[in-house]
mmCIF file with all atom_site columns, C-alpha atoms in Angstrom:
data_model
loop_
_atom_site.group_PDB
_atom_site.id
_atom_site.type_symbol
_atom_site.label_atom_id
_atom_site.label_alt_id
_atom_site.label_comp_id
_atom_site.label_asym_id
_atom_site.label_entity_id
_atom_site.label_seq_id
_atom_site.pdbx_PDB_ins_code
_atom_site.Cartn_x
_atom_site.Cartn_y
_atom_site.Cartn_z
_atom_site.occupancy
_atom_site.B_iso_or_equiv
_atom_site.pdbx_formal_charge
_atom_site.auth_seq_id
_atom_site.auth_comp_id
_atom_site.auth_asym_id
_atom_site.auth_atom_id
_atom_site.pdbx_PDB_model_num
ATOM 1   C CA . MET F 1 1   ? -0.974  -11.089 38.193 1.00 35.00 ? 1   MET F CA 1
ATOM 2   C CA . CYS F 1 2   ? -3.048  -8.530  40.053 1.00 39.00 ? 2   CYS F CA 1
ATOM 3   C CA . CYS F 1 3   ? -6.448  -9.961  39.256 1.00 46.00 ? 3   CYS F CA 1
ATOM 4   C CA . PRO F 1 4   ? -7.690  -13.190 37.715 1.00 54.00 ? 4   PRO F CA 1
ATOM 5   C CA . THR F 1 5   ? -8.295  -13.016 33.980 1.00 58.00 ? 5   THR F CA 1
ATOM 6   C CA . ARG F 1 6   ? -11.509 -14.560 32.864 1.00 74.00 ? 6   ARG F CA 1
ATOM 7   C CA . PRO F 1 7   ? -13.260 -15.478 29.699 1.00 80.00 ? 7   PRO F CA 1
ATOM 8   C CA . THR F 1 8   ? -16.955 -16.199 30.038 1.00 86.00 ? 8   THR F CA 1
ATOM 9   C CA . LEU F 1 9   ? -18.318 -18.648 27.493 1.00 89.00 ? 9   LEU F CA 1
ATOM 10  C CA . PHE F 1 10  ? -21.961 -18.241 26.533 1.00 91.00 ? 10  PHE F CA 1
ATOM 11  C CA . THR F 1 11  ? -24.277 -20.603 24.730 1.00 90.00 ? 11  THR F CA 1
ATOM 12  C CA . SER F 1 12  ? -26.224 -17.790 23.038 1.00 91.00 ? 12  SER F CA 1
ATOM 13  C CA . HIS F 1 13  ? -25.494 -14.396 21.531 1.00 92.00 ? 13  HIS F CA 1
ATOM 14  C CA . ARG F 1 14  ? -28.529 -12.988 23.344 1.00 93.00 ? 14  ARG F CA 1
ATOM 15  C CA . GLU F 1 15  ? -27.103 -13.897 26.769 1.00 93.00 ? 15  GLU F CA 1
ATOM 16  C CA . LEU F 1 16  ? -23.674 -12.556 25.785 1.00 93.00 ? 16  LEU F CA 1
ATOM 17  C CA . LYS F 1 17  ? -25.261 -9.249  24.750 1.00 95.00 ? 17  LYS F CA 1
ATOM 18  C CA . LYS F 1 18  ? -27.201 -9.020  28.030 1.00 95.00 ? 18  LYS F CA 1
ATOM 19  C CA . ALA F 1 19  ? -24.032 -9.622  30.041 1.00 92.00 ? 19  ALA F CA 1
ATOM 20  C CA . ALA F 1 20  ? -22.053 -7.105  27.976 1.00 94.00 ? 20  ALA F CA 1
ATOM 21  C CA . ASP F 1 21  ? -24.743 -4.459  28.485 1.00 95.00 ? 21  ASP F CA 1
ATOM 22  C CA . ILE F 1 22  ? -24.764 -5.075  32.248 1.00 93.00 ? 22  ILE F CA 1
ATOM 23  C CA . LEU F 1 23  ? -20.955 -5.071  32.603 1.00 90.00 ? 23  LEU F CA 1
ATOM 24  C CA . GLU F 1 24  ? -20.072 -2.227  30.222 1.00 91.00 ? 24  GLU F CA 1
ATOM 25  C CA . GLY F 1 25  ? -18.465 0.597   32.203 1.00 90.00 ? 25  GLY F CA 1
ATOM 26  C CA . LYS F 1 26  ? -19.022 -1.122  35.562 1.00 90.00 ? 26  LYS F CA 1
ATOM 27  C CA . LEU F 1 27  ? -15.871 -3.238  35.860 1.00 88.00 ? 27  LEU F CA 1
ATOM 28  C CA . PRO F 1 28  ? -12.490 -2.120  37.138 1.00 89.00 ? 28  PRO F CA 1
ATOM 29  C CA . PHE F 1 29  ? -11.023 -4.341  34.383 1.00 87.00 ? 29  PHE F CA 1
ATOM 30  C CA . PRO F 1 30  ? -10.996 -4.086  30.586 1.00 91.00 ? 30  PRO F CA 1
ATOM 31  C CA . LEU F 1 31  ? -13.997 -5.781  28.965 1.00 93.00 ? 31  LEU F CA 1
ATOM 32  C CA . PHE F 1 32  ? -13.536 -7.600  25.637 1.00 93.00 ? 32  PHE F CA 1
ATOM 33  C CA . VAL F 1 33  ? -16.719 -8.638  23.833 1.00 95.00 ? 33  VAL F CA 1
ATOM 34  C CA . GLN F 1 34  ? -16.963 -10.976 20.845 1.00 94.00 ? 34  GLN F CA 1
ATOM 35  C CA . GLY F 1 35  ? -18.235 -9.141  17.806 1.00 93.00 ? 35  GLY F CA 1
ATOM 36  C CA . THR F 1 36  ? -16.702 -5.765  18.642 1.00 95.00 ? 36  THR F CA 1
ATOM 37  C CA . GLN F 1 37  ? -13.612 -6.569  16.559 1.00 93.00 ? 37  GLN F CA 1
ATOM 38  C CA . ALA F 1 38  ? -11.876 -9.475  14.823 1.00 94.00 ? 38  ALA F CA 1
ATOM 39  C CA . LYS F 1 39  ? -11.410 -12.565 17.013 1.00 92.00 ? 39  LYS F CA 1
ATOM 40  C CA . ALA F 1 40  ? -7.588  -12.582 16.714 1.00 92.00 ? 40  ALA F CA 1
ATOM 41  C CA . ALA F 1 41  ? -7.307  -8.899  17.676 1.00 94.00 ? 41  ALA F CA 1
ATOM 42  C CA . LEU F 1 42  ? -9.720  -9.341  20.575 1.00 93.00 ? 42  LEU F CA 1
ATOM 43  C CA . LEU F 1 43  ? -7.769  -12.339 21.909 1.00 90.00 ? 43  LEU F CA 1
ATOM 44  C CA . GLU F 1 44  ? -4.451  -10.517 21.611 1.00 90.00 ? 44  GLU F CA 1
ATOM 45  C CA . GLN F 1 45  ? -5.774  -7.515  23.527 1.00 92.00 ? 45  GLN F CA 1
ATOM 46  C CA . PHE F 1 46  ? -7.202  -9.864  26.163 1.00 89.00 ? 46  PHE F CA 1
ATOM 47  C CA . ARG F 1 47  ? -3.831  -11.641 26.513 1.00 87.00 ? 47  ARG F CA 1
ATOM 48  C CA . GLN F 1 48  ? -1.969  -8.348  26.812 1.00 88.00 ? 48  GLN F CA 1
ATOM 49  C CA . SER F 1 49  ? -4.373  -6.829  29.353 1.00 87.00 ? 49  SER F CA 1
ATOM 50  C CA . GLY F 1 50  ? -3.379  -9.196  32.154 1.00 80.00 ? 50  GLY F CA 1
ATOM 51  C CA . ASN F 1 51  ? -6.662  -8.647  33.979 1.00 83.00 ? 51  ASN F CA 1
ATOM 52  C CA . GLY F 1 52  ? -9.407  -8.544  31.368 1.00 87.00 ? 52  GLY F CA 1
ATOM 53  C CA . VAL F 1 53  ? -12.829 -10.069 31.064 1.00 90.00 ? 53  VAL F CA 1
ATOM 54  C CA . LEU F 1 54  ? -13.597 -11.733 27.720 1.00 91.00 ? 54  LEU F CA 1
ATOM 55  C CA . LEU F 1 55  ? -17.160 -12.576 26.681 1.00 93.00 ? 55  LEU F CA 1
ATOM 56  C CA . GLY F 1 56  ? -17.531 -15.076 23.846 1.00 92.00 ? 56  GLY F CA 1
ATOM 57  C CA . THR F 1 57  ? -19.899 -17.588 22.274 1.00 91.00 ? 57  THR F CA 1
ATOM 58  C CA . GLN F 1 58  ? -19.418 -20.703 20.155 1.00 85.00 ? 58  GLN F CA 1
ATOM 59  C CA . SER F 1 59  ? -16.254 -19.718 18.267 1.00 86.00 ? 59  SER F CA 1
ATOM 60  C CA . PHE F 1 60  ? -14.475 -19.146 21.600 1.00 85.00 ? 60  PHE F CA 1
ATOM 61  C CA . TRP F 1 61  ? -15.354 -22.606 22.951 1.00 84.00 ? 61  TRP F CA 1
ATOM 62  C CA . GLU F 1 62  ? -12.528 -24.165 20.928 1.00 80.00 ? 62  GLU F CA 1
ATOM 63  C CA . GLY F 1 63  ? -9.291  -23.128 19.272 1.00 75.00 ? 63  GLY F CA 1
ATOM 64  C CA . VAL F 1 64  ? -8.511  -20.429 21.844 1.00 80.00 ? 64  VAL F CA 1
ATOM 65  C CA . ASP F 1 65  ? -5.058  -20.887 23.341 1.00 80.00 ? 65  ASP F CA 1
ATOM 66  C CA . VAL F 1 66  ? -4.232  -18.543 26.222 1.00 80.00 ? 66  VAL F CA 1
ATOM 67  C CA . ARG F 1 67  ? -1.618  -20.032 28.536 1.00 76.00 ? 67  ARG F CA 1
ATOM 68  C CA . GLY F 1 68  ? -0.330  -19.339 32.016 1.00 74.00 ? 68  GLY F CA 1
ATOM 69  C CA . GLU F 1 69  ? -1.296  -16.339 34.086 1.00 74.00 ? 69  GLU F CA 1
ATOM 70  C CA . ALA F 1 70  ? -2.948  -14.704 31.088 1.00 72.00 ? 70  ALA F CA 1
ATOM 71  C CA . LEU F 1 71  ? -5.972  -16.894 31.892 1.00 80.00 ? 71  LEU F CA 1
ATOM 72  C CA . SER F 1 72  ? -6.944  -18.029 35.377 1.00 82.00 ? 72  SER F CA 1
ATOM 73  C CA . VAL F 1 73  ? -10.753 -18.289 35.388 1.00 84.00 ? 73  VAL F CA 1
ATOM 74  C CA . VAL F 1 74  ? -13.190 -19.702 32.844 1.00 87.00 ? 74  VAL F CA 1
ATOM 75  C CA . MET F 1 75  ? -16.912 -19.165 33.402 1.00 88.00 ? 75  MET F CA 1
ATOM 76  C CA . ILE F 1 76  ? -19.503 -21.175 31.492 1.00 91.00 ? 76  ILE F CA 1
ATOM 77  C CA . ASP F 1 77  ? -23.073 -19.873 31.627 1.00 92.00 ? 77  ASP F CA 1
ATOM 78  C CA . ARG F 1 78  ? -25.033 -22.969 30.579 1.00 93.00 ? 78  ARG F CA 1
ATOM 79  C CA . ILE F 1 79  ? -24.629 -26.516 29.355 1.00 94.00 ? 79  ILE F CA 1
ATOM 80  C CA . PRO F 1 80  ? -23.919 -26.097 25.619 1.00 94.00 ? 80  PRO F CA 1
ATOM 81  C CA . PHE F 1 81  ? -26.781 -28.040 24.079 1.00 94.00 ? 81  PHE F CA 1
ATOM 82  C CA . ALA F 1 82  ? -27.168 -27.434 20.342 1.00 91.00 ? 82  ALA F CA 1
ATOM 83  C CA . SER F 1 83  ? -30.159 -25.442 19.143 1.00 88.00 ? 83  SER F CA 1
ATOM 84  C CA . PRO F 1 84  ? -33.194 -27.670 18.585 1.00 87.00 ? 84  PRO F CA 1
ATOM 85  C CA . ASP F 1 85  ? -34.340 -25.390 15.751 1.00 90.00 ? 85  ASP F CA 1
ATOM 86  C CA . ASP F 1 86  ? -31.867 -26.743 13.179 1.00 91.00 ? 86  ASP F CA 1
ATOM 87  C CA . PRO F 1 87  ? -33.843 -28.738 10.549 1.00 94.00 ? 87  PRO F CA 1
ATOM 88  C CA . VAL F 1 88  ? -30.938 -31.142 9.905  1.00 94.00 ? 88  VAL F CA 1
ATOM 89  C CA . ARG F 1 89  ? -30.732 -31.801 13.636 1.00 94.00 ? 89  ARG F CA 1
ATOM 90  C CA . ARG F 1 90  ? -34.488 -32.417 13.823 1.00 94.00 ? 90  ARG F CA 1
ATOM 91  C CA . ALA F 1 91  ? -34.240 -34.936 10.980 1.00 96.00 ? 91  ALA F CA 1
ATOM 92  C CA . ARG F 1 92  ? -31.410 -36.801 12.742 1.00 95.00 ? 92  ARG F CA 1
ATOM 93  C CA . GLU F 1 93  ? -33.421 -36.803 15.987 1.00 96.00 ? 93  GLU F CA 1
ATOM 94  C CA . ALA F 1 94  ? -36.437 -38.235 14.136 1.00 96.00 ? 94  ALA F CA 1
ATOM 95  C CA . GLN F 1 95  ? -34.271 -41.061 12.738 1.00 97.00 ? 95  GLN F CA 1
ATOM 96  C CA . ILE F 1 96  ? -32.924 -41.857 16.201 1.00 97.00 ? 96  ILE F CA 1
ATOM 97  C CA . LYS F 1 97  ? -36.430 -41.836 17.651 1.00 97.00 ? 97  LYS F CA 1
ATOM 98  C CA . GLU F 1 98  ? -37.704 -44.136 14.869 1.00 97.00 ? 98  GLU F CA 1
ATOM 99  C CA . SER F 1 99  ? -34.955 -46.612 15.739 1.00 97.00 ? 99  SER F CA 1
ATOM 100 C CA . GLY F 1 100 ? -36.282 -46.750 19.302 1.00 97.00 ? 100 GLY F CA 1
ATOM 101 C CA . HIS F 1 101 ? -33.588 -44.678 20.975 1.00 97.00 ? 101 HIS F CA 1
ATOM 102 C CA . SER F 1 102 ? -33.632 -41.410 22.850 1.00 97.00 ? 102 SER F CA 1
ATOM 103 C CA . PRO F 1 103 ? -32.381 -38.468 20.737 1.00 97.00 ? 103 PRO F CA 1
ATOM 104 C CA . PHE F 1 104 ? -31.295 -36.766 23.950 1.00 97.00 ? 104 PHE F CA 1
ATOM 105 C CA . ALA F 1 105 ? -29.187 -39.700 25.172 1.00 97.00 ? 105 ALA F CA 1
ATOM 106 C CA . ALA F 1 106 ? -27.890 -40.703 21.731 1.00 97.00 ? 106 ALA F CA 1
ATOM 107 C CA . MET F 1 107 ? -27.108 -37.272 20.277 1.00 97.00 ? 107 MET F CA 1
ATOM 108 C CA . ALA F 1 108 ? -27.820 -34.145 22.344 1.00 96.00 ? 108 ALA F CA 1
ATOM 109 C CA . LEU F 1 109 ? -26.028 -35.182 25.538 1.00 97.00 ? 109 LEU F CA 1
ATOM 110 C CA . PRO F 1 110 ? -22.864 -36.635 23.914 1.00 97.00 ? 110 PRO F CA 1
ATOM 111 C CA . GLU F 1 111 ? -22.513 -33.524 21.730 1.00 96.00 ? 111 GLU F CA 1
ATOM 112 C CA . ALA F 1 112 ? -22.993 -31.233 24.737 1.00 95.00 ? 112 ALA F CA 1
ATOM 113 C CA . ILE F 1 113 ? -20.355 -33.161 26.703 1.00 96.00 ? 113 ILE F CA 1
ATOM 114 C CA . ILE F 1 114 ? -17.806 -32.755 23.903 1.00 95.00 ? 114 ILE F CA 1
ATOM 115 C CA . THR F 1 115 ? -18.492 -29.025 23.581 1.00 92.00 ? 115 THR F CA 1
ATOM 116 C CA . PHE F 1 116 ? -18.444 -28.593 27.362 1.00 91.00 ? 116 PHE F CA 1
ATOM 117 C CA . LYS F 1 117 ? -15.063 -30.329 27.620 1.00 92.00 ? 117 LYS F CA 1
ATOM 118 C CA . GLN F 1 118 ? -13.724 -28.049 24.872 1.00 89.00 ? 118 GLN F CA 1
ATOM 119 C CA . GLY F 1 119 ? -14.855 -25.008 26.861 1.00 88.00 ? 119 GLY F CA 1
ATOM 120 C CA . VAL F 1 120 ? -13.286 -26.361 30.044 1.00 87.00 ? 120 VAL F CA 1
ATOM 121 C CA . GLY F 1 121 ? -10.115 -27.018 28.064 1.00 85.00 ? 121 GLY F CA 1
ATOM 122 C CA . ARG F 1 122 ? -9.623  -23.268 27.588 1.00 84.00 ? 122 ARG F CA 1
ATOM 123 C CA . LEU F 1 123 ? -8.458  -23.120 31.225 1.00 83.00 ? 123 LEU F CA 1
ATOM 124 C CA . ILE F 1 124 ? -5.708  -25.730 31.377 1.00 80.00 ? 124 ILE F CA 1
ATOM 125 C CA . ARG F 1 125 ? -3.536  -25.589 28.253 1.00 78.00 ? 125 ARG F CA 1
ATOM 126 C CA . ASP F 1 126 ? -0.219  -26.637 29.807 1.00 78.00 ? 126 ASP F CA 1
ATOM 127 C CA . VAL F 1 127 ? 0.950   -28.774 32.752 1.00 80.00 ? 127 VAL F CA 1
ATOM 128 C CA . ALA F 1 128 ? 1.912   -25.607 34.653 1.00 79.00 ? 128 ALA F CA 1
ATOM 129 C CA . ASP F 1 129 ? -1.499  -23.931 34.196 1.00 79.00 ? 129 ASP F CA 1
ATOM 130 C CA . ARG F 1 130 ? -3.800  -23.494 37.182 1.00 82.00 ? 130 ARG F CA 1
ATOM 131 C CA . GLY F 1 131 ? -7.170  -21.874 37.461 1.00 84.00 ? 131 GLY F CA 1
ATOM 132 C CA . VAL F 1 132 ? -10.791 -21.859 38.503 1.00 87.00 ? 132 VAL F CA 1
ATOM 133 C CA . LEU F 1 133 ? -13.667 -23.146 36.424 1.00 88.00 ? 133 LEU F CA 1
ATOM 134 C CA . VAL F 1 134 ? -17.014 -21.501 37.282 1.00 89.00 ? 134 VAL F CA 1
ATOM 135 C CA . LEU F 1 135 ? -20.047 -23.462 36.111 1.00 91.00 ? 135 LEU F CA 1
ATOM 136 C CA . CYS F 1 136 ? -23.239 -21.418 36.345 1.00 91.00 ? 136 CYS F CA 1
ATOM 137 C CA . ASP F 1 137 ? -25.869 -23.921 35.191 1.00 94.00 ? 137 ASP F CA 1
ATOM 138 C CA . PRO F 1 138 ? -27.732 -25.403 38.202 1.00 95.00 ? 138 PRO F CA 1
ATOM 139 C CA . ARG F 1 139 ? -28.726 -28.437 36.098 1.00 96.00 ? 139 ARG F CA 1
ATOM 140 C CA . LEU F 1 140 ? -25.165 -29.699 36.542 1.00 94.00 ? 140 LEU F CA 1
ATOM 141 C CA . GLN F 1 141 ? -25.966 -30.433 40.203 1.00 93.00 ? 141 GLN F CA 1
ATOM 142 C CA . ARG F 1 142 ? -29.689 -31.137 39.986 1.00 95.00 ? 142 ARG F CA 1
ATOM 143 C CA . THR F 1 143 ? -30.024 -33.599 37.113 1.00 97.00 ? 143 THR F CA 1
ATOM 144 C CA . GLY F 1 144 ? -28.695 -37.007 36.203 1.00 96.00 ? 144 GLY F CA 1
ATOM 145 C CA . PHE F 1 145 ? -27.383 -35.715 32.887 1.00 96.00 ? 145 PHE F CA 1
ATOM 146 C CA . GLY F 1 146 ? -25.624 -32.898 34.758 1.00 95.00 ? 146 GLY F CA 1
ATOM 147 C CA . ARG F 1 147 ? -23.763 -35.489 36.818 1.00 95.00 ? 147 ARG F CA 1
ATOM 148 C CA . GLN F 1 148 ? -22.811 -37.299 33.585 1.00 96.00 ? 148 GLN F CA 1
ATOM 149 C CA . ILE F 1 149 ? -21.330 -34.075 32.232 1.00 96.00 ? 149 ILE F CA 1
ATOM 150 C CA . LEU F 1 150 ? -19.364 -33.400 35.426 1.00 95.00 ? 150 LEU F CA 1
ATOM 151 C CA . ASP F 1 151 ? -18.134 -37.000 35.495 1.00 95.00 ? 151 ASP F CA 1
ATOM 152 C CA . ALA F 1 152 ? -16.760 -36.540 31.953 1.00 95.00 ? 152 ALA F CA 1
ATOM 153 C CA . LEU F 1 153 ? -14.424 -33.762 33.142 1.00 91.00 ? 153 LEU F CA 1
ATOM 154 C CA . PRO F 1 154 ? -10.824 -34.444 34.117 1.00 87.00 ? 154 PRO F CA 1
ATOM 155 C CA . PRO F 1 155 ? -10.204 -34.927 37.850 1.00 87.00 ? 155 PRO F CA 1
ATOM 156 C CA . MET F 1 156 ? -10.160 -31.604 39.683 1.00 86.00 ? 156 MET F CA 1
ATOM 157 C CA . ARG F 1 157 ? -10.920 -30.221 43.095 1.00 86.00 ? 157 ARG F CA 1
ATOM 158 C CA . ARG F 1 158 ? -14.528 -29.056 43.378 1.00 88.00 ? 158 ARG F CA 1
ATOM 159 C CA . SER F 1 159 ? -15.923 -26.404 45.671 1.00 87.00 ? 159 SER F CA 1
ATOM 160 C CA . HIS F 1 160 ? -19.045 -24.331 46.221 1.00 86.00 ? 160 HIS F CA 1
ATOM 161 C CA . SER F 1 161 ? -17.213 -22.000 48.613 1.00 87.00 ? 161 SER F CA 1
ATOM 162 C CA . ILE F 1 162 ? -16.239 -18.521 47.447 1.00 87.00 ? 162 ILE F CA 1
ATOM 163 C CA . ASP F 1 163 ? -13.789 -18.410 50.382 1.00 90.00 ? 163 ASP F CA 1
ATOM 164 C CA . GLU F 1 164 ? -11.938 -21.463 49.044 1.00 89.00 ? 164 GLU F CA 1
ATOM 165 C CA . ILE F 1 165 ? -11.720 -19.857 45.616 1.00 85.00 ? 165 ILE F CA 1
ATOM 166 C CA . TYR F 1 166 ? -10.449 -16.611 47.136 1.00 83.00 ? 166 TYR F CA 1
ATOM 167 C CA . ASP F 1 167 ? -7.822  -18.597 49.102 1.00 87.00 ? 167 ASP F CA 1
ATOM 168 C CA . PHE F 1 168 ? -6.789  -20.364 45.887 1.00 83.00 ? 168 PHE F CA 1
ATOM 169 C CA . PHE F 1 169 ? -5.980  -17.019 44.245 1.00 78.00 ? 169 PHE F CA 1
ATOM 170 C CA . GLN F 1 170 ? -4.288  -15.637 47.356 1.00 81.00 ? 170 GLN F CA 1
ATOM 171 C CA . HIS F 1 171 ? -2.051  -18.729 47.518 1.00 76.00 ? 171 HIS F CA 1
ATOM 172 C CA . ASP F 1 172 ? -1.344  -18.459 43.788 1.00 61.00 ? 172 ASP F CA 1
ATOM 173 C CA . GLN F 1 173 ? -0.267  -14.812 44.151 1.00 57.00 ? 173 GLN F CA 1
ATOM 174 C CA . ALA F 1 174 ? 1.992   -15.642 47.111 1.00 49.00 ? 174 ALA F CA 1
ATOM 175 C CA . THR F 1 175 ? 3.597   -18.520 45.181 1.00 50.00 ? 175 THR F CA 1
ATOM 176 C CA . ASN F 1 176 ? 4.203   -16.305 42.140 1.00 48.00 ? 176 ASN F CA 1
ATOM 177 C CA . ALA F 1 177 ? 5.724   -13.552 44.311 1.00 42.00 ? 177 ALA F CA 1
ATOM 178 C CA . LEU F 1 178 ? 8.080   -16.105 45.897 1.00 37.00 ? 178 LEU F CA 1
ATOM 179 C CA . LYS F 1 179 ? 9.143   -17.426 42.476 1.00 40.00 ? 179 LYS F CA 1
ATOM 180 C CA . ALA F 1 180 ? 9.800   -13.867 41.264 1.00 38.00 ? 180 ALA F CA 1
ATOM 181 C CA . SER F 1 181 ? 11.942  -12.996 44.292 1.00 39.00 ? 181 SER F CA 1
ATOM 182 C CA . LYS F 1 182 ? 14.015  -16.193 43.876 1.00 42.00 ? 182 LYS F CA 1
ATOM 183 C CA . ALA F 1 183 ? 14.582  -15.357 40.199 1.00 43.00 ? 183 ALA F CA 1
ATOM 184 C CA . GLU F 1 184 ? 16.070  -11.956 41.085 1.00 48.00 ? 184 GLU F CA 1
#
């Protein structure tokens, strides 16, 4: 693997479009953007590229199975709270509120945790998989509900240091080179 492969999972099509516009033609890697072709074809091209960047929204948060070196980084832009504009959702929130409970604590947060864990699950699909999860939402560190979301994740090493992440990939490349030379 020459470079880490990375899908970036967005919570909105607008943010995905902004990122795609910024990145288009500026990366030394192939860029694969949801909506430019069928999902299956896009995923297959991403798998085959070996060093691509994949931008996706909700349909890429679950049911995407890319194993091994074909995927080594997952970036998540924001905590995946559901849209508050859905009338069915608003009705459910009103019922929860009428019963004396917090719609956020009873519905919004548990749903976001499930979706978040599904997004994180894109990274580790097999016991041999390794990778880096990049979480871009500062609320994960600054709020009580952010801590709840992080606590719901499987145990993993955490770092804020880009140097540690760089070392992780350097070590991974050295390990893979050693395995390849032993196989010959």
